[in-house]
XYZ file of C-alpha atoms in Angstrom:
495
model
C 68.540 119.255 64.156
C 69.250 116.172 66.300
C 72.151 113.868 65.532
C 71.209 111.098 63.127
C 73.454 108.182 62.273
C 73.115 105.344 59.797
C 72.439 102.100 61.627
C 73.801 99.180 59.603
C 71.430 96.847 61.450
C 68.234 98.631 60.350
C 69.738 100.073 57.138
C 68.413 103.540 57.837
C 69.358 106.767 59.566
C 68.097 106.994 63.116
C 68.028 109.759 65.697
C 70.803 109.070 68.179
C 69.378 108.445 71.650
C 71.919 107.064 74.134
C 70.792 104.323 76.480
C 71.842 106.262 79.589
C 72.452 109.900 78.580
C 74.723 111.796 78.798
C 76.940 108.689 78.821
C 77.809 106.937 75.540
C 79.491 103.552 75.275
C 81.286 102.830 72.008
C 83.233 99.702 71.037
C 85.414 99.644 67.915
C 87.221 96.538 66.700
C 90.953 97.193 66.932
C 93.871 95.768 64.956
C 95.188 92.231 64.855
C 98.802 92.973 65.729
C 100.415 90.223 63.665
C 101.881 92.743 61.248
C 102.276 96.410 60.455
C 99.173 98.552 59.977
C 98.416 99.636 56.416
C 96.421 102.358 54.692
C 93.159 100.426 55.052
C 93.548 100.478 58.842
C 93.791 104.260 58.881
C 90.208 104.822 57.764
C 88.211 103.204 60.622
C 90.373 104.645 63.377
C 90.292 108.165 61.922
C 86.537 107.811 61.263
C 85.670 106.768 64.792
C 88.109 109.280 66.252
C 85.939 111.996 64.662
C 82.796 110.296 66.016
C 84.222 110.447 69.553
C 85.313 114.051 69.090
C 81.912 115.155 67.779
C 79.941 113.332 70.477
C 82.157 115.040 73.057
C 81.496 118.403 71.356
C 77.764 117.730 71.728
C 78.270 117.270 75.467
C 78.248 113.495 75.748
C 80.618 111.624 78.070
C 82.056 108.911 75.836
C 83.654 105.673 76.976
C 85.595 104.589 73.912
C 86.786 100.971 73.983
C 89.062 99.725 71.201
C 90.650 96.309 71.582
C 93.953 94.800 70.556
C 93.670 91.317 69.013
C 96.895 89.708 70.185
C 95.778 86.081 70.101
C 96.006 84.861 66.528
C 92.411 84.440 65.535
C 90.961 81.550 63.602
C 90.064 82.573 60.040
C 86.456 81.600 59.402
C 85.770 82.620 55.846
C 87.678 81.873 52.680
C 91.129 81.140 54.113
C 92.939 78.274 55.732
C 92.687 77.977 59.469
C 95.751 79.555 60.962
C 97.042 81.437 63.940
C 98.326 84.598 62.283
C 100.452 85.679 65.223
C 102.064 82.286 65.825
C 102.801 81.948 62.118
C 104.403 85.397 61.888
C 106.367 84.848 65.112
C 107.892 81.695 63.650
C 108.820 83.559 60.459
C 110.472 86.383 62.398
C 112.045 83.964 64.916
C 110.688 85.787 67.952
C 108.341 84.963 70.808
C 104.666 85.664 69.929
C 104.340 88.289 72.666
C 107.520 89.965 71.437
C 105.944 90.215 68.000
C 102.686 91.481 69.503
C 104.505 94.190 71.457
C 106.455 95.284 68.389
C 103.392 95.755 66.208
C 101.270 97.199 69.015
C 103.933 99.868 69.556
C 104.039 100.525 65.827
C 100.242 100.835 65.669
C 100.201 103.296 68.581
C 102.951 105.337 66.950
C 101.010 105.548 63.682
C 97.822 106.600 65.496
C 99.773 109.397 67.206
C 100.944 110.611 63.795
C 97.289 110.819 62.731
C 96.457 112.803 65.895
C 93.824 110.284 66.982
C 92.677 110.318 70.587
C 93.596 107.348 72.751
C 90.666 105.068 73.612
C 89.506 105.198 77.233
C 90.117 101.461 77.505
C 92.268 99.304 75.213
C 91.803 95.681 76.321
C 93.779 92.804 74.839
C 92.398 89.421 73.861
C 95.123 87.572 75.787
C 94.274 89.564 78.905
C 90.675 88.349 78.845
C 90.906 84.595 78.351
C 88.940 83.969 81.576
C 86.064 86.171 80.423
C 85.990 84.390 77.058
C 85.940 80.953 78.668
C 83.091 82.044 80.953
C 81.103 83.258 77.971
C 81.684 80.016 76.071
C 80.519 78.010 79.098
C 77.259 79.997 79.113
C 76.732 79.312 75.417
C 77.299 75.559 75.915
C 74.979 75.538 78.930
C 72.265 77.249 76.870
C 72.578 74.515 74.240
C 74.080 76.593 71.433
C 77.681 75.450 71.758
C 79.042 71.939 71.299
C 82.425 70.359 71.991
C 84.288 68.205 69.480
C 87.840 66.951 70.077
C 88.656 69.787 72.471
C 87.230 72.498 70.208
C 83.955 74.346 70.793
C 81.650 75.500 67.992
C 78.585 77.725 67.874
C 75.511 76.005 66.416
C 74.365 78.536 63.806
C 71.508 76.376 62.486
C 69.955 76.007 65.925
C 70.389 79.721 66.641
C 68.834 80.681 63.291
C 65.716 78.651 64.100
C 64.679 81.292 66.648
C 66.876 84.310 65.795
C 67.612 86.295 62.668
C 71.203 85.258 61.937
C 72.223 87.323 58.916
C 70.177 90.395 59.834
C 73.218 92.678 60.025
C 75.033 91.457 56.925
C 72.025 90.534 54.794
C 73.198 86.912 54.506
C 70.657 84.104 54.169
C 71.264 81.237 56.568
C 70.130 78.489 54.188
C 72.649 79.735 51.643
C 75.385 79.806 54.263
C 74.639 76.238 55.299
C 74.952 75.100 51.697
C 77.713 77.278 50.256
C 80.160 78.051 53.068
C 83.335 76.205 52.159
C 84.703 73.596 54.534
C 88.149 74.658 55.660
C 90.972 72.373 56.646
C 90.396 70.813 60.063
C 86.741 71.880 60.218
C 85.067 68.644 59.120
C 84.238 68.086 62.789
C 81.600 70.851 62.685
C 77.908 69.945 62.523
C 77.252 72.560 59.860
C 79.566 74.460 57.531
C 78.312 77.819 58.829
C 79.162 77.035 62.482
C 82.015 79.105 63.829
C 84.695 78.370 66.396
C 84.368 79.629 69.946
C 87.474 77.765 71.099
C 90.035 75.745 69.136
C 92.050 72.837 70.399
C 95.735 73.670 69.987
C 97.835 71.170 68.021
C 101.300 70.361 69.443
C 103.092 72.931 67.247
C 100.757 75.754 68.246
C 102.711 78.247 70.385
C 99.936 80.346 71.938
C 97.715 78.133 74.103
C 95.717 78.338 77.310
C 94.093 75.801 79.636
C 90.326 75.491 79.405
C 87.594 73.044 80.484
C 87.941 71.467 77.018
C 91.727 71.131 76.976
C 94.552 73.411 75.924
C 93.665 75.736 73.091
C 93.002 79.306 72.042
C 89.887 81.457 71.560
C 87.981 81.976 68.356
C 88.086 85.413 66.774
C 84.505 86.521 67.475
C 84.281 85.594 71.155
C 87.134 87.961 72.005
C 85.226 91.124 71.132
C 81.971 89.930 72.681
C 83.696 89.232 75.992
C 85.609 92.518 76.121
C 82.669 94.678 75.008
C 80.429 93.075 77.636
C 82.984 93.538 80.406
C 83.639 97.231 79.818
C 80.363 98.478 78.331
C 77.766 96.073 79.695
C 75.420 93.653 77.981
C 73.940 96.495 75.885
C 75.772 99.623 74.792
C 75.282 102.440 72.321
C 77.614 102.115 69.309
C 79.610 99.257 67.817
C 81.937 100.338 65.029
C 84.320 98.839 62.517
C 85.071 98.403 58.842
C 82.409 97.126 56.466
C 84.466 93.959 55.942
C 83.745 92.984 59.559
C 79.946 92.814 59.162
C 80.250 89.148 58.282
C 81.238 86.898 59.835
C 82.686 88.848 62.770
C 79.927 91.232 63.832
C 77.138 88.837 62.848
C 78.695 86.220 65.100
C 79.190 88.723 67.920
C 75.463 89.434 67.886
C 74.617 85.717 68.069
C 76.995 85.050 70.982
C 75.828 88.058 72.947
C 72.146 87.238 72.432
C 72.636 83.798 73.928
C 74.745 85.027 76.865
C 73.038 88.340 77.668
C 69.573 87.895 76.092
C 69.777 91.254 74.364
C 71.142 92.850 71.184
C 74.677 93.978 72.201
C 74.705 97.368 70.432
C 71.877 99.796 69.755
C 73.622 101.270 66.705
C 76.050 99.556 64.327
C 78.340 101.819 62.291
C 80.575 100.645 59.449
C 83.014 102.621 57.341
C 83.462 101.675 53.702
C 86.658 100.375 52.147
C 89.639 102.116 50.584
C 90.374 101.027 47.028
C 93.595 101.699 45.140
C 93.229 102.832 41.546
C 89.788 101.237 41.499
C 90.902 97.866 42.940
C 90.215 96.497 46.385
C 93.318 96.716 48.524
C 94.738 93.269 49.234
C 97.889 91.181 49.249
C 96.694 89.261 46.186
C 96.732 92.510 44.199
C 100.145 93.477 45.588
C 98.788 96.921 46.442
C 98.863 96.985 50.238
C 100.677 100.115 51.424
C 102.006 100.101 54.986
C 101.654 103.297 56.975
C 105.430 103.697 57.336
C 105.638 103.417 53.543
C 103.005 106.148 53.239
C 105.004 108.419 55.536
C 108.324 107.698 53.804
C 107.114 107.412 50.180
C 108.927 104.091 49.915
C 106.417 102.190 47.753
C 106.091 101.704 43.961
C 102.555 103.201 43.951
C 103.699 106.411 45.666
C 105.277 109.398 43.939
C 106.403 111.004 47.212
C 106.241 110.792 50.991
C 102.984 111.950 52.561
C 102.468 113.712 55.863
C 100.027 111.845 58.154
C 97.836 114.963 58.250
C 97.485 114.804 54.464
C 96.190 111.234 54.791
C 93.773 112.207 57.579
C 92.494 115.147 55.525
C 92.166 112.941 52.430
C 90.041 110.425 54.365
C 87.754 113.095 55.846
C 87.070 114.630 52.429
C 84.838 111.633 51.659
C 81.834 110.486 53.700
C 82.793 107.496 55.819
C 80.156 105.217 54.209
C 81.378 105.923 50.676
C 84.133 104.011 48.917
C 87.371 105.989 48.938
C 89.651 105.464 45.953
C 93.300 106.109 46.703
C 95.952 107.192 44.252
C 99.192 109.062 44.742
C 97.770 111.879 42.579
C 94.702 112.144 44.822
C 96.940 112.512 47.878
C 99.032 115.179 46.162
C 95.804 117.115 45.533
C 94.772 116.619 49.179
C 98.157 117.922 50.331
C 97.682 121.108 48.292
C 94.146 121.497 49.622
C 95.170 121.120 53.252
C 98.050 123.567 52.778
C 95.684 126.136 51.244
C 93.162 125.605 54.036
C 95.720 125.951 56.815
C 97.261 129.080 55.321
C 93.802 130.681 55.384
C 93.288 129.491 58.971
C 96.581 131.098 60.037
C 95.468 134.354 58.360
C 92.104 134.129 60.132
C 93.725 133.743 63.568
C 95.812 136.888 62.991
C 92.973 139.077 61.704
C 91.801 141.785 64.078
C 88.342 143.211 63.967
C 89.787 146.765 63.859
C 91.065 146.058 60.349
C 87.570 145.535 59.031
C 85.462 147.435 61.547
C 83.441 149.124 58.855
C 79.874 148.622 57.585
C 79.726 144.983 56.518
C 78.543 143.615 53.246
C 75.281 142.179 54.613
C 74.925 139.674 51.767
C 78.425 138.292 52.336
C 77.908 138.383 56.098
C 74.727 136.315 55.775
C 76.417 133.900 53.395
C 79.291 133.221 55.815
C 76.922 132.709 58.744
C 74.741 130.337 56.715
C 77.794 128.288 55.704
C 78.849 128.077 59.360
C 75.327 127.180 60.517
C 75.481 124.167 58.221
C 78.589 122.717 59.910
C 76.534 121.208 62.747
C 73.713 120.281 60.358
C 76.090 118.257 58.206
C 77.737 116.541 61.160
C 74.316 115.771 62.628
C 73.483 114.095 59.327
C 75.551 110.958 59.922
C 78.899 112.717 60.497
C 79.254 114.198 57.015
C 82.779 115.611 57.243
C 82.955 115.934 53.447
C 80.206 118.571 53.347
C 81.706 120.434 56.306
C 85.041 120.700 54.505
C 83.293 121.813 51.317
C 81.687 124.693 53.251
C 84.999 125.587 54.873
C 86.603 125.885 51.450
C 83.837 128.282 50.389
C 84.873 130.556 53.251
C 88.616 130.347 52.493
C 88.567 132.935 49.610
C 86.777 135.423 51.855
C 89.452 135.012 54.539
C 92.192 135.469 51.960
C 90.551 138.690 50.738
C 90.717 140.107 54.261
C 94.365 139.375 54.991
C 95.537 142.927 54.313
C 92.310 144.595 55.454
C 92.080 146.566 52.204
C 89.053 145.021 50.498
C 86.520 146.849 52.627
C 83.582 146.554 50.252
C 83.587 142.813 50.888
C 84.220 143.038 54.617
C 82.354 140.890 57.110
C 81.224 142.195 60.463
C 83.312 141.924 63.625
C 80.755 139.528 65.095
C 80.996 137.247 62.053
C 84.793 137.416 62.109
C 84.915 136.347 65.773
C 82.400 133.591 65.127
C 84.374 132.333 62.133
C 87.562 132.238 64.209
C 85.898 130.297 67.025
C 84.118 127.816 64.774
C 87.193 127.165 62.605
C 89.213 126.332 65.717
C 86.479 124.061 67.065
C 86.006 122.234 63.789
C 89.492 122.076 62.284
C 91.377 121.277 65.478
C 88.896 119.779 67.947
C 86.386 117.893 65.789
C 88.236 117.042 62.570
C 91.504 116.667 64.502
C 93.613 118.350 61.825
C 96.977 120.006 62.293
C 99.160 122.062 59.995
C 101.612 120.117 57.864
C 104.482 122.090 59.373
C 103.258 121.516 62.933
C 103.118 117.784 62.352
C 106.622 117.795 60.855
C 107.977 120.019 63.619
C 106.654 117.636 66.271
C 108.347 114.654 64.626
C 111.562 116.599 64.096
C 111.563 117.665 67.737
C 111.117 114.094 68.953
C 113.879 112.847 66.645
C 116.291 115.560 67.758
C 115.615 114.639 71.379
C 116.267 110.944 70.671
C 119.433 111.826 68.757
C 120.702 113.860 71.753
C 119.898 111.026 74.172
C 121.671 108.514 71.935
C 124.706 110.775 71.526
C 124.941 111.253 75.295
C 124.556 107.492 75.879
C 127.417 106.761 73.462
C 129.631 109.336 75.176
C 129.050 107.474 78.448
C 129.716 104.156 76.683
C 126.105 103.144 77.383
C 125.882 101.127 74.175
C 122.805 99.232 75.354
C 120.706 102.436 75.350
C 122.192 103.815 72.132
C 121.640 100.523 70.276
C 118.124 100.150 71.683
C 117.119 103.587 70.354
C 118.415 102.803 66.880
C 116.907 99.307 66.835
C 113.426 100.407 67.936
C 113.409 103.310 65.482
C 114.321 100.841 62.722
C 111.267 98.780 63.672
C 109.206 101.941 63.077
C 110.712 102.417 59.640
C 113.123 105.181 60.709
C 116.883 104.824 60.119
C 119.247 106.681 62.455
C 122.842 107.038 61.242
C 126.108 108.044 62.897
C 127.850 110.504 60.579
C 131.635 110.783 60.207
C 131.662 114.245 61.798
C 130.122 112.840 64.990
C 126.607 114.084 64.291
C 123.528 111.867 64.122
C 121.120 111.963 61.176
C 117.835 110.156 60.528
C 115.494 109.352 57.675
C 112.128 107.610 57.327
C 111.774 104.634 55.047
C-alpha cells in the first residue's frame, strides 16, 4: 500500500509522489517567539516530527525546514495591528532580540523534552529581510503590490480575478471584500481583504529595517514565502502547519508565491487540527492557555499534577492529527497510565529470549500477532494514522505480558514472530513515534540538572559568581528554580 496523505488543498487523500524522489522538501511554520510556547504549539511540532520520521523510515531523504518568526508580524485578521515582539520587549524592559533569544531557547528546550528531531534548516525572519524585500519588489513589478505611505499591500481583488484566492481555506473572495473588518491604520488599503507585504514603521516602533519604501518591517506572510523559496525552491513537496494557519497565512503565501514563481509553492498541504480544553478552544480570552513549563511542573489551575513530556507526546499521538483533540487533566492521567503499561510490556519484550518459548506455537495467536504488525505500515500509509497503530500495539501488550515468565506455553508465539515483534516495536515506538520511557525522560533531565548543579557549585567555590548566577538565572527563565541549601547542597524544582 503506497503512502497516502490528506491534501488540504484538494480536500482528499492523495498518493504521495515526491517531486524529485527520493528527496522530500517539507516546510513547517515555526513559532512566533514573542512568548513562551503553550500546549497548542506542541501538537504541530510533534505531528510533523512523526511525518519526518516516517518518511525517513520509508527511505526518503527529507529536508525539513521550520522557521523562527522573530520579527513581530502584523496581525491581519480580527486583532489590532501590532508588533508582538516589540510590544512584549517593552513590557519586559529588554531589547527585542534579547526577548527573541530567550523564547527561542525556551522553545528549543521544550522540543528536546518532547524528543522531536531538529529541523535540517531553521531560518529566522530577521535573517532574511533581503530575500523578503526582493520578493516584494517582484510582486510590485508584476502589478499585484502597491505602495501607500511607505507600506506595501498585496492586491487581493486583482489577484482573485485570475487566480483562485480562497481555494485552500474555502473562503469566498467577494465575502472577504465585504466583511473583512478594517483594522486600525489600514484605511490606506484599496480593499479590506488586501494584506500587508511591508509596513512603514512609526517612530516608536523598535524593530525596523531600510527598504526601497522607507524604514519598516515585513508582513507576516511574506516571511515564510521567502524562506521556503530560498531553501526548498519555488515548488516543494509538503507545507505543514496548524489548521488555524490556513487563512489568512497559507492562503496569502500561495498568492505571493504564484506571482513571484508562477507555480503553486507546495504540492501537498497538511494541517493538524486544534487542541481544545474541556470542550473549549484554547485561547487567552478563555483563560485556559497552558504553557509547556506549566505542563511539566503542574503549576496551573487546570492541572491536577505535573506531566512528563513523553505523556503529552503519547497523548497527542493517540488521536489522528486531523481530529480535534480535547485536553483535560484526567485525559492526561489516563495517557500516563497507558504509556507506563505500554513501556513495561516493551521492556519485558526486549528481555524475552526465544529459548523460553521455543515450543510449538499457537498458530492462531501467531497469525493474529503478525496481522496486527502488518497493519502498522498500512495505518501509517493511510495519512499517518498513529492512533490506529497504537491501538494495535495495545492489542499485543497482553500477549507480551503472558510470556514474561515463559510459563504459558499453550499461548506461545513462534521464535520468528517474537523476533519480528521485538524489531517492529523498536522501530515504531522509538524511531517512528519517537517515544521514550517515562523514567528515561526523567533520568535524562535529572542527569542534566545534576551536572549543572555541580558546575554551579564549582563556580561558587572559585568565586566565579558570574557563571553561578547565569546558570540560576537562565534556568529560572525555563521555569526551573535552583536553590542553595543551608548544608551547602544545591536543589532544584520545576515550576
